[in-house]
Coordinates of C-alpha atoms in Angstrom, one line a residue:
Chain A
M1 CA -71.7 -157.1 -113.9
T2 CA -72.3 -160.9 -114.4
P3 CA -75.9 -162.0 -115.1
D4 CA -75.8 -163.5 -111.6
E5 CA -74.5 -160.4 -109.8
I6 CA -77.4 -158.5 -111.5
V7 CA -80.0 -161.0 -110.4
G8 CA -78.2 -160.5 -106.8
R9 CA -79.6 -157.0 -106.9
L10 CA -83.1 -158.1 -107.5
G11 CA -85.3 -159.3 -104.3
S12 CA -88.5 -161.5 -104.0
G13 CA -91.7 -159.4 -104.3
M14 CA -90.3 -156.8 -106.3
T15 CA -92.1 -155.4 -109.7
L16 CA -89.9 -156.3 -112.6
G17 CA -90.2 -155.0 -116.0
I18 CA -88.6 -157.0 -119.0
G19 CA -87.9 -155.3 -122.4
G20 CA -88.6 -157.1 -125.8
W21 CA -91.7 -157.9 -127.4
G22 CA -93.0 -161.7 -127.8
S23 CA -90.2 -163.9 -128.7
R24 CA -88.0 -161.0 -129.7
R25 CA -84.9 -159.8 -127.9
K26 CA -85.9 -160.9 -124.7
P27 CA -82.9 -160.7 -121.9
M28 CA -82.9 -164.5 -121.8
A29 CA -79.7 -165.0 -120.1
L30 CA -80.8 -162.7 -117.3
V31 CA -84.4 -164.6 -117.1
R32 CA -82.1 -167.8 -116.9
A33 CA -80.0 -166.2 -114.0
L34 CA -83.3 -165.5 -112.3
L35 CA -84.4 -168.8 -112.7
R36 CA -81.1 -170.1 -110.8
S37 CA -81.9 -167.8 -108.0
D38 CA -84.2 -167.8 -105.3
V39 CA -86.2 -164.7 -106.3
T40 CA -89.6 -165.2 -106.3
D41 CA -93.1 -163.7 -105.8
L42 CA -92.6 -161.3 -108.6
T43 CA -95.0 -158.8 -110.2
V44 CA -93.6 -159.2 -113.9
V45 CA -94.4 -156.4 -116.5
S46 CA -93.7 -157.4 -120.0
Y47 CA -94.9 -157.8 -123.6
G48 CA -94.9 -161.4 -122.8
G49 CA -92.8 -164.2 -124.5
P50 CA -90.9 -167.0 -123.3
D51 CA -89.9 -164.9 -120.3
V52 CA -93.1 -164.9 -118.9
G53 CA -93.5 -168.7 -119.8
L54 CA -90.2 -169.7 -117.9
L55 CA -90.9 -167.7 -115.0
A56 CA -94.4 -168.9 -114.8
A57 CA -93.4 -172.6 -115.1
A58 CA -90.9 -172.2 -112.2
G59 CA -93.6 -170.5 -110.1
R60 CA -91.8 -167.1 -109.7
I61 CA -94.6 -164.9 -110.7
R62 CA -97.3 -163.6 -108.2
R63 CA -98.8 -161.3 -110.5
L64 CA -98.4 -160.5 -114.2
V65 CA -99.2 -157.4 -116.1
T66 CA -99.1 -158.0 -119.9
A67 CA -101.2 -157.7 -123.0
F68 CA -100.5 -161.0 -124.4
A69 CA -97.8 -163.9 -124.1
T70 CA -96.9 -165.3 -127.5
L71 CA -93.7 -167.1 -129.2
D72 CA -94.7 -165.2 -132.5
S73 CA -93.9 -168.1 -134.8
I74 CA -95.9 -170.1 -132.5
P75 CA -98.9 -168.3 -131.4
L76 CA -99.6 -169.5 -127.8
E77 CA -96.8 -169.6 -125.4
P78 CA -97.4 -173.0 -123.6
H79 CA -96.2 -172.3 -120.0
F80 CA -98.2 -169.2 -120.1
R81 CA -101.1 -170.8 -121.0
A82 CA -101.1 -173.7 -118.7
A83 CA -100.3 -171.5 -116.0
R84 CA -103.3 -169.5 -116.5
E85 CA -105.4 -172.4 -116.9
R86 CA -104.3 -173.6 -113.3
G87 CA -105.0 -170.3 -112.0
A88 CA -101.2 -170.1 -111.1
F89 CA -100.8 -166.1 -110.9
E90 CA -103.0 -163.1 -110.8
L91 CA -103.3 -161.4 -114.2
V92 CA -103.5 -157.8 -114.9
E93 CA -104.4 -157.9 -118.8
L94 CA -104.1 -154.7 -120.4
D95 CA -104.3 -153.6 -124.2
E96 CA -101.0 -153.4 -125.9
A97 CA -101.5 -149.5 -126.4
M98 CA -103.0 -149.0 -122.8
F99 CA -99.6 -150.7 -121.6
M100 CA -97.6 -148.5 -123.8
Q101 CA -99.3 -145.5 -122.0
G102 CA -98.7 -147.0 -118.8
L103 CA -94.7 -147.2 -119.5
T104 CA -94.6 -143.5 -120.7
A105 CA -96.6 -142.6 -117.5
G106 CA -93.8 -144.3 -115.5
A107 CA -91.2 -143.2 -117.1
Q108 CA -92.6 -139.2 -116.7
R109 CA -93.4 -139.7 -112.9
L110 CA -97.1 -139.1 -114.2
P111 CA -99.8 -141.0 -112.3
F112 CA -101.6 -142.1 -115.4
L113 CA -101.9 -141.1 -119.1
P114 CA -105.5 -140.9 -120.8
I115 CA -106.4 -143.4 -123.7
R116 CA -109.4 -144.5 -125.5
A117 CA -108.6 -148.1 -125.6
G118 CA -110.3 -150.1 -123.0
L119 CA -113.7 -148.4 -123.4
G120 CA -116.4 -151.0 -124.1
S121 CA -114.2 -154.0 -123.8
D122 CA -113.8 -156.6 -121.0
V123 CA -110.4 -155.0 -119.9
L124 CA -112.3 -152.8 -117.6
R125 CA -114.4 -155.5 -116.3
V126 CA -111.7 -157.7 -115.4
N127 CA -109.5 -155.0 -114.1
P128 CA -111.9 -153.4 -111.6
H129 CA -109.2 -150.9 -110.6
L130 CA -108.8 -149.1 -113.4
R131 CA -110.8 -145.8 -113.6
T132 CA -111.7 -143.1 -116.2
V133 CA -111.2 -139.5 -116.3
T134 CA -113.1 -136.8 -118.0
S135 CA -111.3 -134.2 -120.2
P136 CA -111.1 -130.8 -118.5
Y137 CA -111.7 -129.3 -122.1
E138 CA -115.1 -128.3 -123.9
D139 CA -115.1 -131.9 -125.4
R140 CA -115.7 -133.5 -121.8
E141 CA -114.6 -136.6 -123.3
E142 CA -114.6 -139.6 -120.9
L143 CA -111.2 -141.7 -121.4
V144 CA -109.4 -144.5 -119.5
A145 CA -106.9 -143.6 -117.1
V146 CA -104.0 -145.9 -117.3
P147 CA -102.0 -146.2 -114.2
A148 CA -98.3 -145.5 -114.4
L149 CA -96.3 -149.0 -114.5
R150 CA -93.4 -148.0 -112.1
M151 CA -90.9 -150.9 -111.6
D152 CA -88.4 -151.7 -109.1
A153 CA -86.1 -153.0 -111.9
A154 CA -86.1 -153.5 -115.3
L155 CA -84.3 -155.8 -117.5
V156 CA -83.6 -155.3 -121.3
H157 CA -81.4 -156.8 -123.9
L158 CA -79.4 -154.9 -126.6
N159 CA -77.1 -155.5 -129.3
R160 CA -74.3 -153.3 -128.2
A161 CA -73.7 -151.3 -125.0
D162 CA -70.5 -149.3 -123.5
R163 CA -69.3 -150.0 -119.9
F164 CA -71.1 -147.2 -118.8
G165 CA -74.6 -148.3 -119.6
N166 CA -75.1 -146.6 -123.1
G167 CA -77.3 -149.1 -125.2
Q168 CA -77.8 -149.6 -128.7
Y169 CA -80.2 -151.5 -130.9
L170 CA -79.0 -152.5 -134.4
G171 CA -82.5 -154.2 -135.4
P172 CA -85.6 -152.5 -136.9
D173 CA -87.4 -152.2 -133.7
P174 CA -86.6 -150.5 -130.5
Y175 CA -89.9 -152.4 -128.8
F176 CA -90.2 -150.4 -125.6
D177 CA -86.9 -150.9 -124.0
D178 CA -86.1 -147.2 -123.2
L179 CA -89.4 -146.9 -121.6
F180 CA -88.9 -149.8 -119.3
C181 CA -85.6 -148.5 -118.1
E182 CA -86.9 -145.0 -117.4
A183 CA -89.7 -146.3 -115.6
A184 CA -87.7 -148.3 -113.3
D185 CA -85.9 -147.4 -110.4
T186 CA -83.0 -149.7 -111.4
A187 CA -82.5 -151.1 -114.9
F188 CA -80.0 -153.6 -116.0
V189 CA -78.9 -154.1 -119.6
S190 CA -77.4 -157.4 -121.1
C191 CA -75.9 -156.9 -124.5
E192 CA -74.2 -159.2 -127.2
R193 CA -71.0 -157.2 -126.8
V194 CA -69.5 -154.4 -124.8
V195 CA -67.6 -152.1 -127.0
D196 CA -65.7 -148.6 -126.4
S197 CA -68.0 -145.6 -126.7
A198 CA -66.6 -144.6 -129.9
E199 CA -67.4 -147.8 -131.6
L200 CA -71.0 -147.5 -131.0
T201 CA -71.5 -144.8 -133.6
A202 CA -68.4 -145.8 -135.8
H203 CA -70.6 -147.8 -137.9
A204 CA -74.1 -146.9 -136.9
A205 CA -76.4 -143.7 -136.6
P206 CA -76.7 -142.1 -133.4
Q207 CA -80.6 -142.5 -133.2
T208 CA -79.7 -146.4 -132.7
M209 CA -78.6 -145.3 -129.1
L210 CA -81.8 -146.4 -127.3
V211 CA -81.0 -146.2 -123.5
S212 CA -78.5 -143.7 -121.9
R213 CA -76.6 -144.4 -118.9
H214 CA -78.5 -142.3 -116.6
A215 CA -81.4 -144.7 -117.0
V216 CA -79.2 -147.7 -116.4
T217 CA -77.7 -149.2 -113.3
G218 CA -75.7 -152.2 -114.8
V219 CA -74.5 -153.7 -117.8
T220 CA -73.5 -157.2 -118.5
E221 CA -72.1 -158.9 -121.8
T222 CA -74.0 -162.1 -122.8
P223 CA -73.2 -163.3 -126.2
G224 CA -76.5 -164.9 -127.3
G225 CA -78.2 -163.5 -124.5
A226 CA -81.5 -163.3 -126.3
H227 CA -81.3 -167.1 -127.3
F228 CA -83.9 -168.4 -128.2
T229 CA -85.5 -165.3 -128.9
S230 CA -84.4 -163.1 -132.0
C231 CA -81.7 -160.4 -131.7
V232 CA -81.8 -159.2 -135.2
P233 CA -79.3 -158.5 -136.8
D234 CA -76.9 -160.6 -134.5
Y235 CA -79.4 -163.6 -135.0
G236 CA -82.7 -164.7 -135.8
R237 CA -84.9 -166.7 -133.6
D238 CA -83.8 -170.3 -133.1
E239 CA -86.9 -171.7 -134.2
P240 CA -86.1 -175.4 -133.9
F241 CA -84.8 -175.0 -130.5
Q242 CA -88.1 -172.9 -129.8
K243 CA -90.0 -175.7 -131.0
A244 CA -88.4 -178.2 -128.9
Y245 CA -89.2 -175.9 -126.1
A246 CA -92.8 -175.6 -126.9
T247 CA -92.9 -179.4 -127.3
A248 CA -91.5 -180.2 -123.9
A249 CA -93.5 -177.4 -122.5
A250 CA -96.6 -179.7 -123.3
D251 CA -95.4 -182.9 -121.4
P252 CA -94.2 -182.9 -117.7
D253 CA -91.8 -185.6 -118.2
A254 CA -90.4 -183.8 -121.3
W255 CA -90.2 -180.6 -119.6
D256 CA -88.2 -182.0 -116.5
A257 CA -85.9 -183.3 -119.1
F258 CA -85.5 -180.0 -120.6
R259 CA -85.2 -178.4 -117.5
T260 CA -82.4 -180.6 -116.5
R261 CA -80.5 -180.3 -119.6
F262 CA -80.7 -176.5 -120.3
L263 CA -81.8 -174.8 -117.1
S264 CA -79.9 -176.4 -114.3
R265 CA -79.9 -174.5 -111.2
T266 CA -76.1 -175.1 -110.4
G267 CA -75.2 -174.5 -114.3
T268 CA -74.2 -171.2 -115.7
E269 CA -74.9 -169.2 -119.0
R270 CA -71.9 -170.8 -120.6
D271 CA -73.2 -174.2 -119.8
Y272 CA -76.4 -173.4 -121.5
R273 CA -75.0 -172.0 -124.6
L274 CA -72.6 -175.5 -124.7
A275 CA -76.0 -177.4 -123.9
V276 CA -77.7 -175.6 -126.9
Q277 CA -74.7 -176.3 -129.3
N278 CA -74.7 -179.9 -128.5
W279 CA -78.5 -180.2 -129.1
H280 CA -78.2 -178.6 -132.6
K281 CA -75.5 -181.1 -133.4
E282 CA -77.8 -183.7 -132.4
Q283 CA -80.5 -182.6 -135.0
R284 CA -78.2 -182.8 -138.0
Chain B
M1 CA -106.2 -165.6 -171.1
T2 CA -107.9 -169.3 -170.7
R3 CA -105.6 -169.9 -167.8
Y4 CA -107.0 -167.4 -165.6
A5 CA -110.8 -168.1 -166.5
T6 CA -112.6 -166.9 -163.5
A7 CA -114.6 -170.0 -163.8
T8 CA -111.9 -171.8 -162.1
A9 CA -111.6 -169.7 -159.2
T10 CA -111.2 -171.6 -155.9
R11 CA -112.8 -170.7 -152.5
A12 CA -109.6 -169.4 -151.2
E13 CA -109.5 -166.9 -154.1
Y14 CA -113.2 -165.8 -153.5
C15 CA -111.9 -165.4 -149.9
V16 CA -109.1 -163.2 -151.3
I17 CA -111.3 -161.2 -153.1
A18 CA -113.8 -160.6 -150.4
C19 CA -111.0 -159.6 -147.9
A20 CA -109.3 -157.5 -150.6
E21 CA -112.7 -155.5 -151.1
A22 CA -112.6 -154.5 -147.5
W23 CA -109.8 -152.2 -148.5
R24 CA -111.8 -150.4 -151.6
G25 CA -111.6 -146.9 -151.4
D26 CA -109.6 -146.5 -148.1
G27 CA -107.0 -144.2 -149.7
E28 CA -103.7 -143.4 -147.9
I29 CA -103.8 -145.4 -144.9
L30 CA -102.3 -148.9 -143.5
A31 CA -103.8 -152.0 -144.6
S32 CA -103.0 -154.2 -141.5
P33 CA -103.8 -157.7 -142.4
M34 CA -103.5 -160.8 -139.6
G35 CA -103.7 -164.2 -141.4
T36 CA -102.5 -165.5 -144.8
V37 CA -105.5 -164.7 -146.8
P38 CA -105.7 -160.9 -145.8
S39 CA -102.2 -160.6 -146.4
I40 CA -102.7 -161.9 -150.0
A41 CA -105.9 -159.7 -150.1
A42 CA -104.1 -156.2 -148.7
R43 CA -101.2 -156.7 -151.7
L44 CA -103.9 -157.4 -154.4
A45 CA -105.7 -154.1 -153.1
R46 CA -102.8 -152.3 -153.4
L47 CA -102.0 -153.7 -156.9
T48 CA -105.4 -153.1 -158.3
F49 CA -108.1 -150.8 -157.0
S50 CA -106.4 -149.4 -153.8
P51 CA -103.0 -148.3 -155.0
D52 CA -102.5 -145.9 -152.3
L53 CA -102.5 -148.3 -149.3
L54 CA -99.5 -148.6 -147.3
L55 CA -98.0 -152.0 -146.4
T56 CA -95.9 -153.4 -143.9
D57 CA -93.4 -156.3 -144.0
G58 CA -95.2 -157.9 -140.8
E59 CA -92.4 -156.5 -138.6
A60 CA -91.1 -152.7 -138.5
L61 CA -90.9 -151.5 -142.1
L62 CA -93.5 -150.0 -144.7
I63 CA -92.7 -151.6 -148.0
G64 CA -92.7 -149.6 -151.0
D65 CA -92.9 -152.6 -153.5
V66 CA -95.5 -155.4 -153.3
P67 CA -93.4 -158.8 -152.9
A68 CA -94.9 -162.3 -152.6
V69 CA -96.3 -163.0 -149.2
G70 CA -93.5 -164.7 -147.3
A71 CA -90.6 -163.2 -149.6
A72 CA -88.4 -160.4 -148.8
S73 CA -89.3 -156.6 -149.7
A74 CA -86.7 -154.7 -151.7
V75 CA -88.2 -151.3 -150.9
T76 CA -88.4 -149.6 -147.8
E77 CA -90.6 -146.7 -147.5
G78 CA -90.9 -146.2 -144.1
W79 CA -90.4 -147.1 -140.5
L80 CA -93.0 -148.4 -138.2
P81 CA -92.0 -150.2 -135.2
Y82 CA -94.4 -151.1 -132.6
R83 CA -94.6 -147.7 -130.9
K84 CA -95.3 -146.0 -134.1
H85 CA -97.7 -148.5 -135.2
L86 CA -99.7 -147.9 -132.0
T87 CA -99.6 -144.5 -132.7
M88 CA -101.0 -144.9 -136.3
V89 CA -103.7 -146.8 -134.8
M90 CA -104.9 -144.1 -132.6
G91 CA -104.4 -141.5 -135.2
G92 CA -106.8 -143.7 -137.3
K93 CA -104.9 -143.7 -140.5
R94 CA -105.2 -147.7 -140.6
H95 CA -107.9 -150.2 -141.4
V96 CA -107.0 -153.6 -139.7
M97 CA -108.4 -157.0 -140.5
M98 CA -108.2 -159.3 -137.2
G99 CA -108.7 -162.5 -136.6
A100 CA -111.3 -163.6 -134.0
S101 CA -111.6 -166.7 -131.7
Q102 CA -115.3 -165.8 -130.9
I103 CA -117.4 -163.1 -132.3
D104 CA -120.9 -162.1 -131.8
R105 CA -123.9 -160.5 -133.8
F106 CA -122.8 -157.0 -132.9
G107 CA -119.1 -157.7 -133.7
N108 CA -117.7 -158.3 -130.0
Q109 CA -114.5 -160.4 -130.7
N110 CA -112.6 -162.3 -128.6
I111 CA -109.2 -163.5 -128.8
S112 CA -108.3 -163.7 -125.0
C113 CA -109.4 -166.9 -123.6
I114 CA -112.4 -169.3 -123.5
G115 CA -114.3 -169.7 -120.5
D116 CA -114.2 -167.8 -117.2
W117 CA -111.4 -165.1 -117.6
S118 CA -110.3 -165.8 -113.8
R119 CA -109.8 -169.4 -114.5
P120 CA -110.0 -169.9 -118.1
R121 CA -110.8 -173.2 -119.7
R122 CA -108.6 -172.2 -122.5
Q123 CA -105.9 -169.5 -122.4
L124 CA -105.7 -167.7 -126.0
L125 CA -103.7 -164.9 -126.8
G126 CA -104.7 -162.2 -124.3
V127 CA -106.4 -159.2 -125.8
R128 CA -103.5 -157.7 -127.5
G129 CA -104.3 -154.7 -129.6
A130 CA -107.8 -155.4 -130.1
P131 CA -109.4 -152.9 -127.7
V132 CA -107.2 -149.9 -129.1
N133 CA -107.9 -151.2 -132.4
T134 CA -111.7 -151.2 -132.3
L135 CA -112.0 -147.9 -130.8
N136 CA -109.7 -146.0 -133.0
N137 CA -109.5 -147.1 -136.7
P138 CA -111.7 -149.1 -139.1
V139 CA -111.8 -153.1 -138.3
S140 CA -112.8 -156.0 -140.3
Y141 CA -112.5 -159.6 -139.3
W142 CA -111.4 -162.7 -140.9
V143 CA -112.4 -166.1 -140.1
P144 CA -111.2 -169.0 -142.0
R145 CA -113.3 -171.6 -140.5
H146 CA -117.0 -170.3 -140.1
S147 CA -118.5 -172.3 -137.5
T148 CA -120.9 -172.2 -134.4
R149 CA -117.7 -172.1 -132.0
V150 CA -116.6 -168.8 -133.5
F151 CA -119.8 -167.2 -134.3
V152 CA -121.4 -167.2 -130.8
E153 CA -124.3 -165.7 -129.1
K154 CA -121.7 -164.0 -126.6
V155 CA -118.2 -164.0 -126.4
D156 CA -116.5 -164.9 -123.2
M157 CA -113.9 -162.0 -123.2
I158 CA -114.7 -158.8 -125.2
S159 CA -111.3 -157.9 -126.6
G160 CA -112.4 -156.3 -129.9
V161 CA -115.6 -153.9 -129.1
G162 CA -118.8 -154.4 -130.8
Y163 CA -121.4 -152.0 -131.6
D164 CA -123.7 -152.8 -128.5
S165 CA -120.8 -152.4 -126.4
A166 CA -119.5 -149.0 -127.9
A167 CA -122.8 -147.5 -127.5
A168 CA -123.1 -148.8 -123.8
A169 CA -119.5 -147.3 -123.2
G170 CA -120.7 -143.6 -124.5
P171 CA -119.7 -141.2 -127.0
S172 CA -115.9 -141.4 -126.6
A173 CA -116.1 -145.2 -127.4
T174 CA -118.2 -144.5 -130.6
R175 CA -116.4 -141.5 -131.8
F176 CA -114.2 -143.4 -134.1
H177 CA -115.7 -147.0 -133.7
D178 CA -116.2 -148.5 -137.1
L179 CA -116.6 -152.2 -137.7
R180 CA -116.7 -152.8 -141.4
R181 CA -117.3 -156.5 -142.6
V182 CA -116.5 -160.1 -141.6
V183 CA -115.4 -162.4 -144.1
S184 CA -115.3 -166.2 -143.7
D185 CA -114.8 -169.0 -145.9
L186 CA -118.6 -169.2 -146.3
G187 CA -119.0 -165.7 -147.3
V188 CA -119.2 -161.9 -146.4
L189 CA -121.3 -160.2 -143.4
D190 CA -121.8 -156.9 -142.3
F191 CA -123.2 -154.9 -139.5
G192 CA -126.3 -153.2 -141.6
A193 CA -129.2 -155.3 -139.8
P194 CA -131.1 -153.1 -137.4
G195 CA -129.2 -152.2 -134.0
H196 CA -126.0 -152.8 -136.0
A197 CA -126.4 -156.6 -135.9
M198 CA -124.5 -158.9 -138.3
R199 CA -126.2 -159.9 -141.8
P200 CA -125.0 -161.9 -144.7
V201 CA -123.9 -159.7 -147.5
S202 CA -122.8 -162.4 -150.0
L203 CA -122.0 -165.9 -150.1
H204 CA -119.0 -167.4 -151.8
P205 CA -120.1 -169.5 -154.8
G206 CA -121.0 -173.2 -153.7
V207 CA -122.3 -171.9 -150.4
T208 CA -125.9 -171.8 -149.5
L209 CA -127.5 -169.3 -147.1
D210 CA -128.6 -172.3 -145.2
Q211 CA -125.1 -173.7 -144.8
M212 CA -124.1 -170.3 -143.4
R213 CA -126.9 -170.0 -140.8
E214 CA -126.2 -173.7 -139.7
A215 CA -122.7 -172.6 -139.1
T216 CA -123.6 -169.4 -137.3
G217 CA -124.5 -169.3 -133.4
F218 CA -127.0 -166.6 -133.6
S219 CA -129.8 -166.1 -136.2
L220 CA -128.9 -164.2 -139.4
P221 CA -131.5 -161.9 -141.2
V222 CA -132.5 -163.0 -144.5
P223 CA -132.9 -160.2 -146.8
D224 CA -135.8 -160.2 -149.1
A225 CA -133.9 -160.0 -152.0
G226 CA -131.8 -162.9 -151.2
V227 CA -127.9 -163.2 -150.5
P228 CA -126.0 -162.7 -153.8
Y229 CA -122.7 -164.3 -154.4
T230 CA -119.2 -162.8 -153.5
R231 CA -118.1 -161.2 -157.0
E232 CA -115.9 -163.2 -159.5
P233 CA -112.3 -162.2 -159.3
T234 CA -111.3 -160.8 -162.6
A235 CA -108.7 -162.7 -164.9
E236 CA -106.0 -160.1 -164.2
E237 CA -106.8 -160.5 -160.2
L238 CA -106.6 -164.4 -160.4
R239 CA -103.2 -164.1 -162.1
L240 CA -101.9 -161.6 -159.4
I241 CA -103.1 -163.9 -156.7
R242 CA -101.6 -167.2 -158.6
D243 CA -98.2 -165.8 -160.0
V244 CA -97.3 -162.7 -158.2
V245 CA -98.6 -162.3 -154.6
D246 CA -99.2 -166.1 -153.6
P247 CA -97.2 -168.3 -156.1
R248 CA -96.7 -171.0 -153.3
G249 CA -100.4 -171.4 -152.6
L250 CA -100.3 -170.6 -149.2
R251 CA -103.8 -169.4 -149.2
D252 CA -105.0 -173.0 -149.9
R253 CA -103.5 -174.2 -146.4
E254 CA -105.7 -171.5 -144.5
V255 CA -108.9 -172.3 -146.5
R256 CA -109.5 -175.9 -146.7
R257 CA -112.9 -176.1 -148.2
P258 CA -113.2 -176.7 -151.8

């Protein structure tokens, strides 16, 4: 599939999970394809990074489910911040571990999973829909019942995959990409390279196989598809470009120029890569 | 040894010592530092009085050596991706030192947003892992710039849970709740005042109690015996900070007071 074909399977109003973490291994090529489409009114479920920032800046998010949005080396995601400060979307703000429990419940078709986190914090105040549950055992502990995070579709980016949808990560952290795929009705994997199945474990241990084809609907090869976030060990974060993104985000005119140059509605992922290459040449 | 004479310790170095002391006696658990000074401090603690501590590379690895902050580690002794890290938090084998955009007298901490949550005046990080941290493993705080903007009467969004909030939430919330200390660039505080309220424990040399009270947005109890100074680093600790753990002097970028 191409990124645009994948986005063609998505619709406005959907609940969309996005893998990765902060500014790390985000399926940015798919996010860029989403920005070229008319898909909007999304509920986005993400450990947020520039995926959230870009979709928020483009007004595509109706509701965001997250524990944070950050660019990691730049602590505050500027578009997320601006969107929150103008009340641009509804926020379901969860703790990181509550989020993990929600994904796990979603993957296991449970209505909820219990957790201690959230008690005593304002997470319960700002999410009045959250309930607690009492342990049926002698301890009678009262815990937070994190509702399952089920999604219509999940987007993740991995280092390698075969054409059947078996996906492999070669970096140090799987993040929660397998759970995103398993907790979604459809899941789409973009990857640096599509390879033969036999090649996946020719030079890597089998436990790098993070997502299995039974949980994947479609695969697309997008070299540099996590740019400007990191996709270790294929590449680290493009820090100069991320800085340019954050700087442009702070000023409407600069953002218009950035968008015109890098995120044209009529462009392609290839056009994006060329624009980034040219930008890097100018910086020298 | 004159080069490491303790009389030459800087404010940043007193902060490192005060943060390192948070992990004294912690044993074989993960020291999880957020910020530069706590990162230096955790490594110093491991190299000196808490040799069993586990350290991370800040990403997904437990490191078996103690490189300088910002330098690559050569020895991996474990794998700690986010999912295992969160499990470790909930298992309690971790003592985190978090930052705080706001913190109140009972240790309620905010890193989420400033102003009304539904339409914040300033959006910050989000609650991140503060709710799970504070209910499950020991927590200390590091505030590099002690001011009335940070030390407030009431935080805008409780991210990290304070003693009063945990008590109000019931026994599941208090079962593993354990806020240890707050280290700032002015001194050290803990929650030893009546009702688990914050109180000064030590002042960094050169700081007066009045200075700390003026920089704090709620009243601090004054112990009858007065407040001692933060302990001096030993010559060996100064050597480790300056030559081994932070040879690039990153600590001075985080702590700007003299």
